[in-house]
Short mmCIF file of C-alpha atoms in Angstrom, two decimals:
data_model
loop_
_atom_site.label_atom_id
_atom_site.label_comp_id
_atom_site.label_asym_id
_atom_site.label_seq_id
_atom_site.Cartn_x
_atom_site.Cartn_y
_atom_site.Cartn_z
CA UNK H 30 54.53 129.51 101.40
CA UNK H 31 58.25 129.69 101.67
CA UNK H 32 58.17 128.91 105.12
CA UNK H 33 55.85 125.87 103.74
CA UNK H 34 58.54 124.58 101.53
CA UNK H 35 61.47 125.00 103.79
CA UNK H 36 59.66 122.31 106.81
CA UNK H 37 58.82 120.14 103.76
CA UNK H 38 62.73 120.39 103.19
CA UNK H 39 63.29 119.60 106.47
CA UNK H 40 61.22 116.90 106.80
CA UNK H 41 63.15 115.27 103.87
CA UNK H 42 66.36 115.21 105.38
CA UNK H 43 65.39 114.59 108.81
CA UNK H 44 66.22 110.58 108.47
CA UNK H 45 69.62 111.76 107.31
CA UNK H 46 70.73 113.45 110.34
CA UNK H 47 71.55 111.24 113.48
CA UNK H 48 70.82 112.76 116.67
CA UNK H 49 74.31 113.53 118.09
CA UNK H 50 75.54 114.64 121.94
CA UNK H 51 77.26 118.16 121.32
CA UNK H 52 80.76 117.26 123.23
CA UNK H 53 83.53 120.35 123.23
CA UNK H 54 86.20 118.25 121.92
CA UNK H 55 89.93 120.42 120.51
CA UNK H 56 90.12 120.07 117.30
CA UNK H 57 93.30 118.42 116.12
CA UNK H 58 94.00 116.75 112.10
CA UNK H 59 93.97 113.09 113.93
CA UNK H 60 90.31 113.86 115.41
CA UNK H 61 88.61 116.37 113.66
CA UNK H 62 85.27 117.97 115.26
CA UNK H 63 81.63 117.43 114.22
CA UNK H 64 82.34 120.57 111.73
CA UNK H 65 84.86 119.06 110.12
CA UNK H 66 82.84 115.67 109.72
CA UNK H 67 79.62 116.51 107.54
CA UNK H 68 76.48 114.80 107.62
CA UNK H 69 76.42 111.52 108.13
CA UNK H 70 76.61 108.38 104.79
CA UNK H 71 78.62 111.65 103.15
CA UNK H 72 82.18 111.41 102.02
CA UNK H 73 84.14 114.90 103.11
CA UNK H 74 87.11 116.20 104.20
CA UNK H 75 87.50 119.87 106.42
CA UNK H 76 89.88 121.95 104.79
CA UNK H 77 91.32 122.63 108.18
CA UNK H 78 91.90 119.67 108.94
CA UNK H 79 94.07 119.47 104.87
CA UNK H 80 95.61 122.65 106.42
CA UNK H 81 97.21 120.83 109.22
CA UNK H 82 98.09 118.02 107.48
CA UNK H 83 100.26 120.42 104.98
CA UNK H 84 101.25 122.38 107.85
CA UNK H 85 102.91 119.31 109.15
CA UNK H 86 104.30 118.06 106.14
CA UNK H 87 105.98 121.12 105.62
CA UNK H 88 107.82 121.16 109.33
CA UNK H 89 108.84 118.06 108.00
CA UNK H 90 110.62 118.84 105.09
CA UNK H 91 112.20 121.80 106.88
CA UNK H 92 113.99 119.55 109.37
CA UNK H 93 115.08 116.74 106.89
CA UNK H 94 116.76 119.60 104.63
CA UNK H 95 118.41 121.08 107.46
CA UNK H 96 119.68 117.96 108.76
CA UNK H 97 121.00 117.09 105.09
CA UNK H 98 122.79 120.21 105.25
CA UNK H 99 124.24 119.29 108.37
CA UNK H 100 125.35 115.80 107.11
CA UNK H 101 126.63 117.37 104.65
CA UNK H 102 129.16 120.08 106.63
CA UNK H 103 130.12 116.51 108.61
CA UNK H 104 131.31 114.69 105.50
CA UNK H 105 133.40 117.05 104.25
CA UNK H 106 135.39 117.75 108.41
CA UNK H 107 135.65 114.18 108.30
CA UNK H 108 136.75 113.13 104.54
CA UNK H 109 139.83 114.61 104.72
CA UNK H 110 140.76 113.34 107.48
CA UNK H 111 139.54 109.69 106.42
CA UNK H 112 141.48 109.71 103.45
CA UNK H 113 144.47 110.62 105.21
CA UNK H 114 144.30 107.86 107.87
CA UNK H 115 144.72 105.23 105.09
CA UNK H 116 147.74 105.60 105.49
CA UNK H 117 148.46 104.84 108.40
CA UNK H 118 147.16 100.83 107.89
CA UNK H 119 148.38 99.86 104.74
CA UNK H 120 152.02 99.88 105.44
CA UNK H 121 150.88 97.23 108.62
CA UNK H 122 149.00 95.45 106.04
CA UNK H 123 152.29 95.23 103.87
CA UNK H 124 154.50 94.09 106.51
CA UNK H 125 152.27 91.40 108.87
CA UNK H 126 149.89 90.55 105.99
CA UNK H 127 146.00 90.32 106.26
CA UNK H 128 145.01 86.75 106.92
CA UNK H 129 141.14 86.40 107.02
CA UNK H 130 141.26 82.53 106.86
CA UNK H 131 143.32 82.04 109.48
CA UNK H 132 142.26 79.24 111.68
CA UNK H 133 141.85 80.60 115.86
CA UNK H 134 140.37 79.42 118.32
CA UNK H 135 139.64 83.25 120.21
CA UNK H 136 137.54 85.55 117.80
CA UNK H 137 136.51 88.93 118.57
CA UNK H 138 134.46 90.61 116.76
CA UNK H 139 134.94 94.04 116.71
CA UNK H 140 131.27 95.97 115.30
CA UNK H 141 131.45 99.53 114.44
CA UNK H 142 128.21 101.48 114.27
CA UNK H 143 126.80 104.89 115.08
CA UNK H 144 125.19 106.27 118.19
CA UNK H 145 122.41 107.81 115.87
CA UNK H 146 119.56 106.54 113.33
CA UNK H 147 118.45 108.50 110.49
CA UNK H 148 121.01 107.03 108.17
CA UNK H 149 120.08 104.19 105.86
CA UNK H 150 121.27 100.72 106.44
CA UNK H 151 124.32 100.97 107.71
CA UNK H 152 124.09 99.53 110.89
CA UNK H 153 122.29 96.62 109.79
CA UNK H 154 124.92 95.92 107.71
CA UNK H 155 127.38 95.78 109.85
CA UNK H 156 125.37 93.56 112.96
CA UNK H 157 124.54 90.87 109.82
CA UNK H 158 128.13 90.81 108.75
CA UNK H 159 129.35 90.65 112.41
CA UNK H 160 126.43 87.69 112.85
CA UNK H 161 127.39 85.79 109.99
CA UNK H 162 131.42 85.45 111.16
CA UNK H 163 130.14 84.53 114.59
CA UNK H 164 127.90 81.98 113.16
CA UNK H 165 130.50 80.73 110.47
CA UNK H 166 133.20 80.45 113.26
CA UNK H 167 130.74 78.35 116.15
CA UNK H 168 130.23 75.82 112.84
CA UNK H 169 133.55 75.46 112.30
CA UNK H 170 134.49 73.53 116.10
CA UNK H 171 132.75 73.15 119.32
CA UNK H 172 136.27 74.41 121.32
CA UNK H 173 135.90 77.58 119.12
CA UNK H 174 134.86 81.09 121.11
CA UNK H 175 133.54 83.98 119.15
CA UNK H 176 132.98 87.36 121.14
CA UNK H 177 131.51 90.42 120.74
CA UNK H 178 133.11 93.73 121.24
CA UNK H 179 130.37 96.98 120.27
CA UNK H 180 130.98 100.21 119.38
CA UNK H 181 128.01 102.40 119.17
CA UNK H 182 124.33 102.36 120.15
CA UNK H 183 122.69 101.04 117.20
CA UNK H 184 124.92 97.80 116.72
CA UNK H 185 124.04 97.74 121.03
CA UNK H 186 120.62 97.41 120.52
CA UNK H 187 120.68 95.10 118.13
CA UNK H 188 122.87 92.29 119.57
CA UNK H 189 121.79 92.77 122.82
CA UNK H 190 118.43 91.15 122.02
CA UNK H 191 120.16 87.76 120.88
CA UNK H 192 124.00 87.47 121.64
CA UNK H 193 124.04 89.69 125.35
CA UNK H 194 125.92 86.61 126.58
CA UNK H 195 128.94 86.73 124.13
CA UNK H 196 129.30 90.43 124.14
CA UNK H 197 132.90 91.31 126.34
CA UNK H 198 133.08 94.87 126.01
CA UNK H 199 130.26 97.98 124.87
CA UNK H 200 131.41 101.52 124.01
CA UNK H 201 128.81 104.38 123.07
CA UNK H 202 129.03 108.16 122.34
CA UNK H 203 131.66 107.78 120.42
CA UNK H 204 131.27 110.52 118.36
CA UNK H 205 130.21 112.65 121.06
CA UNK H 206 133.65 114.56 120.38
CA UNK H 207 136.13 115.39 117.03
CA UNK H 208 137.55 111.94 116.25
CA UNK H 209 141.25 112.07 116.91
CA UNK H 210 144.47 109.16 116.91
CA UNK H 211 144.81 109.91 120.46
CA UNK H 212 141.00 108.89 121.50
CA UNK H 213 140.81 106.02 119.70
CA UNK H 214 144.49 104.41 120.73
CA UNK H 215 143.00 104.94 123.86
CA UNK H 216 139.72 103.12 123.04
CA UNK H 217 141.87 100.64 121.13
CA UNK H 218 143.92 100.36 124.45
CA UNK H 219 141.08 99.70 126.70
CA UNK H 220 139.58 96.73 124.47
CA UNK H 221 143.23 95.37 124.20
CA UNK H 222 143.19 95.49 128.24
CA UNK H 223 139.89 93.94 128.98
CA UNK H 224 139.44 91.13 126.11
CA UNK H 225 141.61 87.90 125.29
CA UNK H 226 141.82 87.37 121.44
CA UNK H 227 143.77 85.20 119.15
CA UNK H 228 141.80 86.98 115.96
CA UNK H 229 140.07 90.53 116.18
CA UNK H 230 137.80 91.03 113.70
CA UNK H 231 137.00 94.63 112.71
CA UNK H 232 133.37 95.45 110.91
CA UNK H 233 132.73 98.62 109.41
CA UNK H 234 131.48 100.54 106.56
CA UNK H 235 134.19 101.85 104.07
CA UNK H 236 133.64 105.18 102.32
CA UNK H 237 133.53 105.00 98.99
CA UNK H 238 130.63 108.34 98.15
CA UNK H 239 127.86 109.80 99.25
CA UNK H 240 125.77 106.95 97.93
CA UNK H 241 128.25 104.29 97.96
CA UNK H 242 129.53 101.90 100.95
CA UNK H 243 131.37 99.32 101.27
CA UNK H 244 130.98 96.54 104.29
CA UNK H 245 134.55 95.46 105.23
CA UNK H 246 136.28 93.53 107.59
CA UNK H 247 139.96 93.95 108.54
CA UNK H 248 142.25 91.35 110.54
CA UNK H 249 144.58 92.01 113.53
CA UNK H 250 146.22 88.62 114.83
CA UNK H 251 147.91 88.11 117.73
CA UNK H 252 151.57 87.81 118.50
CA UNK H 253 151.52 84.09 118.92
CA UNK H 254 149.26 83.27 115.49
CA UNK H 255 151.45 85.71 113.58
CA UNK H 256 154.77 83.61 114.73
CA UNK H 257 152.94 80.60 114.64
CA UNK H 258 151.84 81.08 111.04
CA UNK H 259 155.52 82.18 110.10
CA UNK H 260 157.18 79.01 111.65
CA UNK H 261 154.36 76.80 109.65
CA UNK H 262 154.97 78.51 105.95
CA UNK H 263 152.29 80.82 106.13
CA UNK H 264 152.10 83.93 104.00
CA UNK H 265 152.92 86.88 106.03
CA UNK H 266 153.76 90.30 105.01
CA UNK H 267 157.29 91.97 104.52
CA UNK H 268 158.03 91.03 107.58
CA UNK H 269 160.82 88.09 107.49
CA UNK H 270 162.89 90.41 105.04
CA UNK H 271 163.98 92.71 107.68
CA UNK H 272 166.91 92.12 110.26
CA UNK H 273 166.22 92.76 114.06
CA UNK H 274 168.48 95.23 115.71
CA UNK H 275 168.81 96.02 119.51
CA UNK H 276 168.17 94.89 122.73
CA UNK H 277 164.58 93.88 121.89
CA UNK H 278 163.83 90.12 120.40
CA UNK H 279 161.29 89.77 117.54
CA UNK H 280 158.03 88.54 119.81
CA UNK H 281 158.80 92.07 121.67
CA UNK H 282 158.51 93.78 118.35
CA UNK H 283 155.31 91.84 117.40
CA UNK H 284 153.45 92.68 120.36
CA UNK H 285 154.18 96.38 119.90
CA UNK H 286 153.70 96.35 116.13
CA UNK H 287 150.55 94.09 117.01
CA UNK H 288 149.44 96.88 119.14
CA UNK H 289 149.82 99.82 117.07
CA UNK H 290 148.41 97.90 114.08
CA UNK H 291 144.76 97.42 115.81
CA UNK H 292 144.96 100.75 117.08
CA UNK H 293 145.89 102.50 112.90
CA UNK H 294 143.16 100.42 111.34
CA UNK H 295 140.72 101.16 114.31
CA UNK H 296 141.47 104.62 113.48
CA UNK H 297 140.55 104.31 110.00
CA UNK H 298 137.85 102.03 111.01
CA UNK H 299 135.96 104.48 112.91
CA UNK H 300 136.56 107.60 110.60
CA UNK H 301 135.23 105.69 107.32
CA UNK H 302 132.15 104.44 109.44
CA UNK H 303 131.44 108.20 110.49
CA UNK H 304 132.05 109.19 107.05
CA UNK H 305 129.70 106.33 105.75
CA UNK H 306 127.39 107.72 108.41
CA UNK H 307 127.05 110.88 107.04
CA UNK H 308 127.09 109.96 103.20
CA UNK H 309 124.09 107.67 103.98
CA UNK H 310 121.95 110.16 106.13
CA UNK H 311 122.56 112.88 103.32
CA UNK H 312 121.04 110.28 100.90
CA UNK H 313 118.12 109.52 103.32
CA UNK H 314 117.08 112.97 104.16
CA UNK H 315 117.41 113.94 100.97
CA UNK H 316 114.94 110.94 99.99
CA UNK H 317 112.68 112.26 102.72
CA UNK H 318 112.40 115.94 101.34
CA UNK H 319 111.62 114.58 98.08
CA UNK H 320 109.04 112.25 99.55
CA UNK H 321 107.64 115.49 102.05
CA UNK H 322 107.18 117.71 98.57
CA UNK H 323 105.16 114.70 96.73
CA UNK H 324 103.29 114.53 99.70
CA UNK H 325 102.77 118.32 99.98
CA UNK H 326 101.63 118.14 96.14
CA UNK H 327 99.50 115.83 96.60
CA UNK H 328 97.90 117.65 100.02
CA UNK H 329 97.79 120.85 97.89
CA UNK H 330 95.46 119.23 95.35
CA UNK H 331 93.30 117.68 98.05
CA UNK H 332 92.96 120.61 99.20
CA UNK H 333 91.90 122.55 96.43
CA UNK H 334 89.13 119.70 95.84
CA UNK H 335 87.46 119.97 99.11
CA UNK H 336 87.73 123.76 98.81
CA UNK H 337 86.09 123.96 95.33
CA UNK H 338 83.57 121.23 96.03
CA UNK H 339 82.59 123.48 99.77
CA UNK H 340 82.22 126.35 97.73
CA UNK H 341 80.12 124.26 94.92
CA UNK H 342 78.15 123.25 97.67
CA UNK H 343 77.55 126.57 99.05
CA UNK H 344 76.66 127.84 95.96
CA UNK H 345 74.12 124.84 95.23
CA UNK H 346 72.37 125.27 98.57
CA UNK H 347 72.20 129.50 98.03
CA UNK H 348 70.74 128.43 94.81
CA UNK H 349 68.28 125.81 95.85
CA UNK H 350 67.27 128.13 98.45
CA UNK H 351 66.10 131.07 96.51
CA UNK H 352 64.37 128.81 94.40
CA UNK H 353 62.30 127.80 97.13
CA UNK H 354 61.65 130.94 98.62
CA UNK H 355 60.79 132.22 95.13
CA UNK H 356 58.32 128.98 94.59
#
């Protein structure tokens, strides 16, 4: 009689199940098996595959707080020495003035970017700023030349797709090595060697905290514009207030002082873009653990569904069967 009730049972779900070709297939949380499927028409989740999932999530989370950490050791070996290199500009700043506005016909664009993602929006920052002075100085006059002169593989990959023709000079891995005065003058050096400028334009992210940045751009002109806008009134720095002494004749002195002013603020350029680097990955992986453990809580309560409603199944079909057998 039992056996009776259990081929009328059968019978009854027969149309339910879909003849299927047994395949060995590895299980995996992207495909799960025919285990971890069900019957067919019925919603349900393997707790395996859950498993996984949270297994996954939780990898996750490791890395992003260990790389926070690790952002976070950066900042501080490279604050100190960012706050001490802004000192080494301002006193140029005071003496040959800043002129943003001044009218050239040779821009170069200087864009300063890291070799690494991971960190917020800093890069694209500093590729639209850099964009938007190219495109402001090509409106201004047809005889007008704007270049491009990179620093760093993001801001590379970037411009390369639309402005590879007006790009003079790229320089990667920057960072690859402790920033120091001595690799950067040489850096500064090399650009000064291999590009022709009346304007260099330098683009970078300013430190201000860990979740704070400010896009800037700092001005180096060349020894002609700067005596050039001293002879037509401009307004210059400190400069005309001091009395020449030697051998040397003031052009002399502006090329050198010309020199050693791009190489100070590329200096500070590079260590507040590294230290605007860091800030903004510590903010982003932080935002990712958070995001990991909301996903984790949520997995966890999945989780405990499916495995309460397996066991409420179980527990239905025990049930059910019993009943039949006892019938």
């Amino acid at each position: 009689m039992a056996m009776a009730a259990l081929r009328r049972e059968g019978r009854r779900l027969a149309p339910l199940i879909s003849p299927r070709t047994i395949t060995a297939v590895r299980s995996s949380p992207l495909y799960p098996t025919l285990e971890d499927e069900g019957p067919l028409g019925v919603r349900h989740i393997s707790t395996q595959v859950v498993r996984n999932r949270m297994k996954s999530v939780k990898n996750i989370q490791k890395i992003t707080k260990a790389m926070k950490m690790v952002a976070a050791s950066k900042l501080r070996a490279i604050q100190t020495k960012t706050e001490n290199s802004r000192g080494l500009w301002q006193p140029f700043t005071a003496l040959l003035g800043d002129l943003p506005s001044a009218d050239v016909k040779k821009n170069v664009v200087v864009t300063i970017s890291s070799d690494k993602g991971l960190c917020g929006g800093i890069n694209s920052t500093s590729v639209k700023i850099s964009k938007g002075l190219h495109k402001l100085n090509s409106a201004t006059g047809p005889e007008k030349e704007t270049k491009y002169v990179i620093l760093g593989e993001k801001a590379k990959a970037q411009l390369v797709r639309d402005s590879k023709k007006d790009i003079e000079l790229i320089i990667t891995e920057l960072q690859k090595n402790p920033l120091n005065y001595t690799q950067v003058s040489v850096l500064a050096d090399e650009i000064l060697k291999n590009v022709e400028y009346d304007a260099l334009r330098i683009v970078f992210n300013k430190f201000q905290s860990v979740v704070s940045f400010v896009p800037t751009v700092s001005t180096v002109l060349s020894t002609e514009i700067v005596e050039r806008e001293a002879e037509s009134g401009g307004k210059l720095g400190d400069l005309d207030s001091y009395e020449v002494e030697g051998g040397e004749t003031k052009g002399e002195i502006l090329q050198n002082l010309a020199e050693f002013q791009f190489s100070c603020t590329m200096f500070n350029a590079v260590l507040e873009n590294a230290c605007s680097e860091q800030g903004a990955r510590m903010s982003a992986m932080d935002s990712s653990s958070r995001n990991a453990g909301d996903m984790l809580d949520r997995l966890t309560l999945t989780y405990n569904r499916t495995r309460q409603a397996s066991i409420t199944t179980e527990l239905i079909e025990i049930i059910s069967g019993a009943s039949a057998l006892e019938g």
